[in-house]
Coordinates of C-alpha atoms in Angstrom, one line a residue:
Chain C
X17 CA 29.8 56.6 19.8
X18 CA 33.4 55.7 20.6
X19 CA 35.5 53.3 22.6
X20 CA 37.6 54.4 25.6
X21 CA 40.5 52.4 27.1
X22 CA 42.0 53.2 30.5
X23 CA 45.8 52.7 30.4
X24 CA 47.1 52.1 33.8
X25 CA 50.7 52.9 34.4
X26 CA 53.1 51.3 36.8
X27 CA 55.6 54.0 37.9
X28 CA 55.2 55.9 34.6
X29 CA 55.5 52.9 32.3
X30 CA 52.9 50.7 30.6
X31 CA 53.1 46.9 31.0
X32 CA 52.3 44.4 28.3
X33 CA 48.8 43.8 29.7
X34 CA 48.0 47.4 28.9
X35 CA 49.1 47.0 25.3
X36 CA 46.9 44.0 25.2
X37 CA 44.0 46.1 26.5
X38 CA 44.6 48.8 23.9
X39 CA 44.9 46.3 21.0
X40 CA 41.7 44.6 22.2
X41 CA 39.8 47.9 22.6
X42 CA 41.0 48.9 19.1
X43 CA 39.5 45.7 17.6
X44 CA 36.2 46.5 19.3
X45 CA 36.3 50.0 18.0
X46 CA 36.8 48.6 14.5
X47 CA 33.9 46.2 15.0
X48 CA 31.7 49.1 16.0
X49 CA 32.9 51.3 13.2
X50 CA 34.4 53.9 15.5
X51 CA 37.7 55.1 16.9
X52 CA 39.6 54.4 20.1
X53 CA 40.6 57.0 22.7
X54 CA 42.9 56.1 25.6
X55 CA 42.9 57.8 29.0
X56 CA 46.0 57.9 31.2
X57 CA 46.1 59.2 34.7
X58 CA 49.3 60.1 36.5
X59 CA 52.8 61.1 35.5
X60 CA 53.7 59.4 32.2
X61 CA 56.1 60.8 29.6
X62 CA 54.5 62.1 26.4
X63 CA 56.6 59.7 24.2
X64 CA 55.0 56.8 26.1
X65 CA 51.6 58.2 25.5
X66 CA 52.2 58.9 21.8
X67 CA 53.4 55.3 21.5
X68 CA 49.9 54.0 22.4
X69 CA 49.0 54.9 18.8
X70 CA 51.0 51.9 17.7
X71 CA 48.4 49.7 19.4
X72 CA 45.5 51.5 17.9
X73 CA 44.7 54.6 20.0
X74 CA 44.1 57.6 17.8
X75 CA 43.9 60.0 20.8
X76 CA 45.2 59.9 24.3
X77 CA 43.7 62.0 27.1
X78 CA 46.4 62.8 29.6
X79 CA 45.3 63.5 33.1
X80 CA 48.3 64.6 35.1
X81 CA 47.8 66.6 38.2
X82 CA 49.2 66.4 41.7
X83 CA 46.0 65.2 43.4
X84 CA 45.7 62.2 41.0
X85 CA 49.3 61.2 41.1
X86 CA 48.7 57.9 42.9
X87 CA 45.8 55.5 42.5
X88 CA 42.6 56.5 44.4
X89 CA 39.9 54.2 43.3
X90 CA 37.0 56.7 43.7
X91 CA 38.8 59.6 42.1
X92 CA 40.1 57.6 39.1
X93 CA 36.6 56.1 38.5
X94 CA 35.2 59.7 38.4
X95 CA 37.8 60.9 35.9
X96 CA 37.3 57.9 33.6
X97 CA 33.5 58.1 33.7
X98 CA 33.7 61.8 33.0
X99 CA 36.0 61.2 30.0
X100 CA 33.6 58.4 28.7
X101 CA 30.7 60.9 28.8
X102 CA 32.7 63.6 27.1
X103 CA 33.9 61.2 24.4
X104 CA 30.5 59.8 24.0
X105 CA 32.0 56.3 24.7
X106 CA 29.6 53.5 25.2
X107 CA 32.4 50.9 25.7
X108 CA 35.1 51.3 28.3
X109 CA 37.9 48.8 28.4
X110 CA 40.3 48.2 31.3
X111 CA 42.9 45.6 32.1
X112 CA 41.6 43.3 34.9
X113 CA 44.4 44.2 37.2
X114 CA 44.1 44.6 40.9
X115 CA 43.3 48.3 40.3
X116 CA 41.1 47.5 37.4
X117 CA 39.0 45.2 39.6
X118 CA 38.3 48.2 41.9
X119 CA 37.6 50.6 39.1
X120 CA 35.4 48.8 36.6
X121 CA 32.4 48.4 38.9
X122 CA 32.5 52.0 40.1
X123 CA 32.7 53.2 36.5
X124 CA 29.9 50.8 35.6
X125 CA 27.5 52.3 38.2
X126 CA 28.4 55.9 37.1
X127 CA 27.6 55.1 33.5
X128 CA 24.6 52.8 34.1
X129 CA 26.7 50.3 32.3
X130 CA 26.9 46.5 32.4
X131 CA 30.2 45.4 33.8
X132 CA 31.9 42.3 32.3
X133 CA 34.9 41.4 34.4
X134 CA 37.6 39.0 33.3
X135 CA 36.7 38.9 29.6
X136 CA 38.8 36.5 27.6
X137 CA 37.6 37.0 24.0
X138 CA 36.4 39.8 21.8
X139 CA 32.7 40.5 22.0
X140 CA 30.4 39.1 19.3
X141 CA 28.4 41.9 17.8
X142 CA 26.6 40.0 15.1
X143 CA 23.0 41.0 14.4
X144 CA 23.1 43.9 16.8
X145 CA 23.5 41.8 19.9
X146 CA 26.5 42.1 22.2
X147 CA 27.8 38.9 23.8
X148 CA 31.1 38.3 25.5
X149 CA 32.9 35.3 27.0
X150 CA 34.5 35.4 30.5
X151 CA 35.7 32.8 33.0
X152 CA 33.4 31.6 35.7
X153 CA 33.5 29.0 38.5
X154 CA 37.1 30.0 39.2
X155 CA 38.2 29.0 35.7
X156 CA 36.4 25.6 35.9
X157 CA 34.1 27.0 33.2
X158 CA 33.3 29.9 30.8
X159 CA 30.2 32.0 30.7
X160 CA 28.9 33.9 27.7
X161 CA 27.2 37.0 28.9
X162 CA 24.6 38.9 26.8
X163 CA 24.7 42.6 27.5
X164 CA 21.4 44.4 27.2
X165 CA 22.6 47.7 28.6
X166 CA 23.6 50.5 26.2
X167 CA 26.9 51.1 27.9
X168 CA 29.5 48.4 28.7
X169 CA 32.6 48.3 30.9
X170 CA 34.8 45.4 30.0
X171 CA 37.9 44.3 32.0
X172 CA 40.2 42.1 30.0
X173 CA 42.1 39.2 31.6
X174 CA 45.8 39.7 31.2
X175 CA 47.5 37.4 28.6
X176 CA 44.2 36.5 26.8
X177 CA 44.5 38.8 23.8
X178 CA 47.5 39.3 21.5
X179 CA 49.3 42.7 21.3
X180 CA 48.7 44.1 17.8
X181 CA 51.2 46.7 16.5
X182 CA 50.1 48.2 13.3
X183 CA 49.1 51.8 14.1
X184 CA 50.9 55.1 14.1
X185 CA 51.4 57.8 16.7
X186 CA 48.6 59.0 18.9
X187 CA 47.6 62.6 19.5
X188 CA 48.0 63.5 23.2
X189 CA 45.5 66.0 24.7
X190 CA 45.4 67.4 28.2
X191 CA 42.3 66.3 30.0
X192 CA 41.2 68.1 33.1
X193 CA 38.5 66.7 35.4
X194 CA 36.3 68.1 38.1
X195 CA 36.7 65.7 41.1
X196 CA 34.7 66.4 44.2
X197 CA 36.4 66.4 47.5
X198 CA 34.7 63.2 48.7
X199 CA 36.6 61.4 46.0
X200 CA 39.8 61.8 48.0
X201 CA 39.0 60.3 51.4
X202 CA 41.5 57.4 51.2
X203 CA 45.1 58.1 51.7
X204 CA 48.0 56.0 50.5
X205 CA 50.6 55.8 53.1
X206 CA 53.1 53.5 51.5
X207 CA 53.6 51.4 48.4
X208 CA 55.8 48.4 48.7
X209 CA 56.9 46.8 45.4
X210 CA 59.3 44.0 44.9
X211 CA 61.1 45.3 41.9
X212 CA 63.4 42.3 41.4
X213 CA 60.6 39.8 40.7
X214 CA 58.2 39.2 37.9
X215 CA 54.7 39.9 39.2
X216 CA 52.5 36.8 39.2
X217 CA 49.2 38.1 37.7
X218 CA 51.1 39.5 34.7
X219 CA 53.6 36.6 34.3
X220 CA 53.8 34.8 31.0
X221 CA 55.8 32.0 32.6
X222 CA 55.2 30.6 36.1
X223 CA 57.2 28.1 38.2
X224 CA 55.1 26.8 41.0
X225 CA 55.8 24.4 43.8
X226 CA 53.9 22.5 46.5
X227 CA 54.3 20.4 49.5
X228 CA 56.5 18.0 47.6
X229 CA 59.3 20.5 48.3
X230 CA 59.2 19.5 52.0
X231 CA 60.1 22.9 53.4
X232 CA 60.6 26.6 52.7
X233 CA 64.4 26.1 52.8
X234 CA 64.2 24.1 49.5
X235 CA 62.7 27.0 47.4
X236 CA 66.2 28.1 46.2
X237 CA 66.1 25.9 43.2
X238 CA 62.5 27.0 42.3
X239 CA 63.6 30.6 42.4
X240 CA 66.7 29.9 40.4
X241 CA 64.7 28.1 37.7
X242 CA 62.1 30.9 37.7
X243 CA 64.9 33.6 37.4
X244 CA 66.6 31.8 34.5
X245 CA 63.3 31.6 32.7
X246 CA 62.1 35.1 33.6
X247 CA 59.2 33.5 35.3
X248 CA 57.2 34.4 38.4
X249 CA 57.1 32.0 41.4
X250 CA 53.8 30.6 42.7
X251 CA 52.7 28.0 45.2
X252 CA 49.9 25.7 46.3
X253 CA 47.5 26.5 49.2
X254 CA 49.1 24.1 51.8
X255 CA 52.4 25.9 51.2
X256 CA 51.0 29.4 51.8
X257 CA 48.9 28.1 54.7
X258 CA 52.1 26.8 56.3
X259 CA 53.7 30.2 55.7
X260 CA 56.5 28.6 53.6
X261 CA 55.6 31.2 51.0
X262 CA 53.5 34.4 51.1
X263 CA 49.7 34.3 50.4
X264 CA 50.3 36.5 47.3
X265 CA 51.9 33.5 45.6
X266 CA 49.0 31.1 46.3
X267 CA 47.3 30.2 43.0
X268 CA 44.0 28.2 43.1
X269 CA 40.4 28.6 43.9
X270 CA 40.9 30.7 47.0
X271 CA 44.1 32.3 45.9
X272 CA 44.5 33.9 42.5
X273 CA 43.6 32.6 39.1
X274 CA 46.3 32.9 36.4
X275 CA 46.5 32.2 32.7
X276 CA 50.2 32.2 31.7
X277 CA 51.7 30.7 28.6
X278 CA 53.6 28.2 30.6
X279 CA 52.8 26.8 34.1
X280 CA 55.3 24.4 35.6
X281 CA 53.9 22.6 38.7
X282 CA 56.6 20.9 40.9
X283 CA 55.5 18.7 43.7
X284 CA 51.9 19.7 43.5
X285 CA 49.4 16.8 43.3
X286 CA 46.7 18.8 41.5
X287 CA 43.7 19.1 43.8
X288 CA 40.6 20.3 42.0
X289 CA 40.8 23.7 43.9
X290 CA 44.4 24.2 42.6
X291 CA 43.5 23.2 39.1
X292 CA 40.7 25.8 39.1
X293 CA 43.2 28.6 39.3
X294 CA 45.6 27.4 36.7
X295 CA 43.5 25.4 34.1
X296 CA 43.5 28.3 31.6
X297 CA 47.3 28.2 31.4
X298 CA 48.2 27.5 27.8
X299 CA 50.9 24.9 28.5
X300 CA 51.0 22.9 31.7
X301 CA 54.1 20.9 32.8
X302 CA 53.8 18.7 35.9
X303 CA 56.8 17.2 37.8
X304 CA 55.8 14.8 40.5
X305 CA 57.1 11.6 41.8
X306 CA 53.7 10.1 42.1
X307 CA 52.6 8.8 38.7
X308 CA 49.0 8.8 40.0
X309 CA 49.0 12.5 40.8
X310 CA 45.7 13.9 39.3
X311 CA 47.7 16.9 37.9
X312 CA 49.1 14.6 35.1
X313 CA 45.5 14.2 33.7
X314 CA 45.4 17.9 32.8
X315 CA 49.1 18.4 31.9
X316 CA 50.6 18.8 28.5
X317 CA 54.0 17.6 29.5
X318 CA 55.1 15.6 32.6
X319 CA 58.0 14.0 34.3
X320 CA 57.5 11.3 36.9
X321 CA 60.4 11.9 39.2
X322 CA 61.8 13.4 42.3
X323 CA 61.9 17.2 42.2
X324 CA 65.2 17.3 44.0
X325 CA 66.8 15.3 41.2
X326 CA 64.9 16.7 38.2
X327 CA 64.9 20.4 39.0
X328 CA 68.7 20.9 39.2
X329 CA 69.0 19.1 35.8
X330 CA 66.3 21.4 34.4
X331 CA 68.3 24.4 35.6
X332 CA 71.4 23.2 33.8
X333 CA 69.3 22.5 30.6
X334 CA 67.9 26.0 30.7
X335 CA 71.4 27.5 31.2
X336 CA 72.7 25.6 28.2
X337 CA 69.7 26.5 26.1
X338 CA 70.3 30.2 26.9
X339 CA 74.0 29.8 26.2
X340 CA 73.3 28.4 22.7
X341 CA 70.7 30.9 21.7
Chain A
X28 CA 31.4 49.4 65.7
X29 CA 28.6 48.3 63.3
X30 CA 29.7 45.9 60.6
X31 CA 27.8 44.5 57.6
X32 CA 29.2 41.4 55.9
X33 CA 27.8 40.4 52.5
X34 CA 27.7 36.7 52.0
X35 CA 27.2 34.4 49.0
X36 CA 26.0 30.8 48.9
X37 CA 28.3 29.0 46.4
X38 CA 29.1 25.4 45.3
X39 CA 31.7 23.7 47.5
X40 CA 35.2 24.1 46.2
X41 CA 35.4 20.4 45.3
X42 CA 32.3 20.6 43.0
X43 CA 32.6 19.2 39.5
X44 CA 30.9 22.0 37.5
X45 CA 28.2 20.8 35.0
X46 CA 25.4 22.6 33.3
X47 CA 21.7 22.0 32.4
X48 CA 18.9 23.5 30.3
X49 CA 21.0 23.4 27.1
X50 CA 24.0 24.7 29.0
X51 CA 22.3 27.9 30.1
X52 CA 22.0 27.1 33.8
X53 CA 24.4 25.7 36.4
X54 CA 23.4 22.1 37.4
X55 CA 22.7 22.2 41.1
X56 CA 21.7 18.6 41.3
X57 CA 23.8 16.8 44.0
X58 CA 25.8 20.0 44.7
X59 CA 26.8 20.9 48.2
X60 CA 26.5 24.6 48.8
X61 CA 28.7 26.5 51.2
X62 CA 29.5 29.9 52.5
X63 CA 31.8 31.5 49.9
X64 CA 35.3 31.1 51.4
X65 CA 36.3 34.7 50.8
X66 CA 33.2 35.9 52.5
X67 CA 33.9 33.6 55.4
X68 CA 37.3 35.2 55.9
X69 CA 35.6 38.7 55.8
X70 CA 33.1 37.4 58.4
X71 CA 36.0 36.1 60.5
X72 CA 37.7 39.4 60.6
X73 CA 34.4 41.2 61.4
X74 CA 34.0 38.9 64.4
X75 CA 37.6 39.5 65.5
X76 CA 37.0 43.3 65.3
X77 CA 33.9 43.2 67.4
X78 CA 35.0 40.7 70.1
X79 CA 34.3 41.5 73.7
X80 CA 31.1 43.3 73.0
X81 CA 32.8 45.9 70.8
X82 CA 30.0 46.1 68.2
X83 CA 27.7 44.0 66.0
X84 CA 28.1 42.0 62.9
X85 CA 25.1 41.7 60.5
X86 CA 25.3 39.3 57.6
X87 CA 23.3 39.9 54.5
X88 CA 22.6 37.6 51.6
X89 CA 20.6 38.1 48.4
X90 CA 19.0 34.8 47.7
X91 CA 16.1 32.5 47.9
X92 CA 15.1 30.5 51.0
X93 CA 17.5 27.7 49.9
X94 CA 20.5 29.8 51.1
X95 CA 19.3 29.8 54.7
X96 CA 21.6 27.0 55.9
X97 CA 24.5 29.1 54.7
X98 CA 23.2 32.1 56.6
X99 CA 22.8 30.0 59.7
X100 CA 26.4 28.9 59.3
X101 CA 27.4 32.5 59.3
X102 CA 25.4 33.1 62.5
X103 CA 27.0 30.0 64.0
X104 CA 30.4 31.4 63.3
X105 CA 29.5 34.4 65.3
X106 CA 27.4 37.0 63.4
X107 CA 24.9 38.9 65.6
X108 CA 22.0 38.8 63.2
X109 CA 21.1 38.2 59.5
X110 CA 19.1 39.6 56.7
X111 CA 18.1 37.8 53.6
X112 CA 16.8 39.7 50.6
X113 CA 14.4 37.4 49.0
X114 CA 15.3 37.1 45.3
X115 CA 17.2 35.0 42.8
X116 CA 20.2 37.2 41.9
X117 CA 20.6 38.0 38.2
X118 CA 24.0 39.7 38.2
X119 CA 26.3 41.6 40.5
X120 CA 24.6 44.9 39.9
X121 CA 21.3 43.4 41.1
X122 CA 22.9 42.2 44.3
X123 CA 24.8 45.5 44.9
X124 CA 21.5 47.5 44.4
X125 CA 19.7 45.3 46.9
X126 CA 22.4 45.5 49.6
X127 CA 22.8 49.3 49.0
X128 CA 19.1 49.8 49.4
X129 CA 19.2 47.9 52.7
X130 CA 22.4 49.6 54.0
X131 CA 21.7 53.2 53.1
X132 CA 19.9 54.1 56.3
X133 CA 21.6 51.6 58.7
X134 CA 24.8 53.7 59.3
X135 CA 27.3 50.8 59.1
X136 CA 30.9 51.8 59.9
X137 CA 32.2 49.1 57.7
X138 CA 30.9 46.9 55.0
X139 CA 32.9 43.8 54.1
X140 CA 32.6 41.0 51.6
X141 CA 35.0 38.5 50.1
X142 CA 37.1 39.7 47.2
X143 CA 34.9 37.7 44.9
X144 CA 32.6 34.8 44.9
X145 CA 34.0 31.5 43.7
X146 CA 31.1 30.9 41.4
X147 CA 30.8 33.9 39.2
X148 CA 34.1 35.6 40.2
X149 CA 32.9 39.0 39.1
X150 CA 34.6 40.8 42.0
X151 CA 32.1 43.6 41.4
X152 CA 29.8 43.9 44.4
X153 CA 32.1 45.7 46.8
X154 CA 33.1 48.5 44.5
X155 CA 29.5 48.9 43.2
X156 CA 28.3 49.2 46.8
X157 CA 30.9 51.9 47.4
X158 CA 29.7 53.8 44.4
X159 CA 26.0 53.3 45.1
X160 CA 26.5 54.5 48.7
X161 CA 29.0 57.2 47.7
X162 CA 31.7 56.0 50.1
X163 CA 35.2 54.7 49.5
X164 CA 35.9 51.1 48.4
X165 CA 39.0 49.0 48.4
X166 CA 39.0 45.9 46.4
X167 CA 41.4 43.2 47.6
X168 CA 42.8 43.6 51.1
X169 CA 45.0 41.2 53.0
X170 CA 45.1 43.2 56.3
X171 CA 42.6 45.3 58.1
X172 CA 43.3 47.2 61.3
X173 CA 40.9 49.6 63.0
X174 CA 42.0 52.7 64.8
X175 CA 39.1 54.8 66.1
X176 CA 37.0 56.0 63.2
X177 CA 39.4 54.9 60.5
X178 CA 41.1 51.8 59.3
X179 CA 44.5 50.9 57.9
X180 CA 44.4 48.3 55.1
X181 CA 46.9 46.5 52.9
X182 CA 45.7 46.4 49.4
X183 CA 47.2 43.9 47.0
X184 CA 48.9 45.3 43.8
X185 CA 50.9 43.6 41.1
X186 CA 54.2 42.5 42.7
X187 CA 53.6 44.2 46.0
X188 CA 51.2 46.0 48.3
X189 CA 49.8 49.4 49.2
X190 CA 49.2 50.5 52.7
X191 CA 46.1 52.8 52.8
X192 CA 44.2 54.6 55.5
X193 CA 40.4 55.0 55.0
X194 CA 37.9 56.8 57.2
X195 CA 34.6 55.0 58.1
X196 CA 32.3 54.2 56.5
X197 CA 33.8 52.3 53.6
X198 CA 33.5 49.0 51.8
X199 CA 36.3 46.4 51.4
X200 CA 36.8 43.1 49.7
X201 CA 38.9 40.7 51.7
X202 CA 41.4 38.0 50.6
X203 CA 43.3 35.4 52.6
X204 CA 45.5 36.7 55.3
X205 CA 43.0 39.2 56.6
X206 CA 41.9 36.9 59.5
X207 CA 42.2 33.4 60.9
X208 CA 39.5 31.1 59.7
X209 CA 36.8 30.6 62.4
X210 CA 35.2 27.3 62.9
X211 CA 31.8 27.3 64.6
X212 CA 31.7 25.7 68.1
X213 CA 28.8 23.9 69.6
X214 CA 27.6 26.9 71.4
X215 CA 27.6 28.9 68.2
X216 CA 25.7 26.2 66.3
X217 CA 23.1 26.1 69.1
X218 CA 22.6 29.8 69.4
X219 CA 22.5 30.3 65.6
X220 CA 19.1 28.6 65.5
X221 CA 17.5 31.4 67.5
X222 CA 19.4 34.5 66.3
X223 CA 17.3 36.9 64.3
X224 CA 17.1 36.3 60.5
X225 CA 15.0 39.0 58.8
X226 CA 13.6 38.3 55.3
X227 CA 13.0 41.4 53.2
X228 CA 11.5 41.7 49.8
X229 CA 13.7 42.8 46.9
X230 CA 13.5 46.1 45.1
X231 CA 13.0 46.1 41.4
X232 CA 16.3 46.5 39.4
X233 CA 16.7 46.8 35.7
X234 CA 18.7 43.9 34.3
X235 CA 21.9 45.0 32.5
X236 CA 23.2 41.6 31.4
X237 CA 22.5 37.9 31.6
X238 CA 24.4 34.7 31.1
X239 CA 23.2 32.9 28.0
X240 CA 25.6 30.0 27.8
X241 CA 28.1 28.1 29.9
X242 CA 30.8 25.8 28.7
X243 CA 33.6 23.8 30.3
X244 CA 37.2 24.1 29.0
X245 CA 38.1 21.7 26.2
X246 CA 40.0 18.7 27.6
X247 CA 43.7 18.7 27.0
X248 CA 45.3 15.9 25.0
X249 CA 47.2 13.1 26.8
X250 CA 50.2 14.2 28.7
X251 CA 53.5 13.7 27.0
X252 CA 55.9 12.1 29.5
X253 CA 59.6 12.7 29.6
X254 CA 62.0 10.3 31.2
X255 CA 63.1 11.5 34.6
X256 CA 66.7 10.5 33.7
X257 CA 66.7 13.0 30.8
X258 CA 64.8 16.1 32.0
X259 CA 66.8 18.3 29.5
X260 CA 64.4 16.8 26.8
X261 CA 61.6 18.6 28.5
X262 CA 63.3 22.0 28.1
X263 CA 63.9 21.0 24.4
X264 CA 60.2 20.3 23.9
X265 CA 59.1 23.5 25.6
X266 CA 61.5 25.4 23.4
X267 CA 61.0 23.8 20.0
X268 CA 57.6 22.1 20.1
X269 CA 55.5 24.2 22.6
X270 CA 57.5 27.3 21.8
X271 CA 56.9 28.8 25.2
X272 CA 60.5 29.4 26.3

């Protein structure tokens, strides 16, 4: 028995959400009295791989060949499932990233495993049972799932588990897989990545704005505030529906659900569908000129005021905070 | 082109979520159920792709008879026919097994579903179907164009997108942007009543997991208001009290 964690890289580097997944998987391994192995697919420097030991991986399987250089769902799932079998792993952990969402179910089927997606806490293994908490109803609720299957595939919601750094260096081993040709039917033609922006699903801080901004031309101050804070930008559904902002920024029930440490909502009234996507944020700040806006009911901090007056002052305040620290 | 669209029957987006049976079941009392919005967008794209007699769209739902109004809604939007697998779904694996069992000898070119359902949000069924049918799957797509026997899709990734070509058959989970929402017209609503809706019995599937408890998030304390004349106080609080910046 062992625990396997898949460490997804973004252009050869690991993001914080991956260190969270490794730390989380390590704690599960300790709960189950076993060790943690990580598997990396793609071109990652060995120093980066050894560094995973710091978060608790004792061994790293390195799969680096030309055919598996870019993410192909089917092929990656085969490799990870094969590694899980060889390592005798009955728990596989992934980050619930866009790629993780595509992988976890396929790995689950290959291993006859139960798939728990969007886990937000460690499993409870008291008395031989295995229960785990995840979000449900688009973050309006939590569900505790009891797993009866022997094998488990768990995808961890980013920003829901703390990075723990108390390990050493991991042993890196080359791992070769036997993919079948049918694993490679999809072809990636192009990857477009905005490198100058913080990606929304991973963001610890998010500045979001709604219809109160009146038009796309007024987003300059939102972007400036976000840049100063190192935050990602987001928006409400009416804003993306009106094409003021891209759909990828839409948070809420039919957009994406996020759980940053800080969510600043500017000119968003707080419809129940919007709240669903952001209610697991740790701190919520609402700026709205309508004191009756429902968003204030679920906020930690608020300012009743006009965004066009308040936001420029916030920008100045962040600048002076940065200058003094 | 032969398309299968998997649909879920979910509580309306405005539903206040409560639980019953010692918090082990979702409380359906007084809840309005609708076609899962992400599935509706998948269906809309399927209908666009088969316009002008260029193929058929079958919708499939795994559910009890109570889901039929939602299935009729899908037919009203424009699906050709419908299948209901008669069972109360236990988890995503159960649903995926039922749909795979139906689809395996139907030679669909394309199987679509929403990226996730807005109730259980597992986002598992599409990729499980891909694996069970041994065909490619792509999880969250914002664009889908067909060219002969293959498609070009845009997959969402952190901070960007990937443009991928995939040969038929494959499974995809759709997100907003993939189509314009379709609203059923009077003709659609009338014809939906007589379109074929086959009810099939479920196959036996071993349960791998079950939900034992639901809870709602703890309410937040009262909001701390900062005077609009002194917004810098907010930044100070976020820095020294909340310690998030």
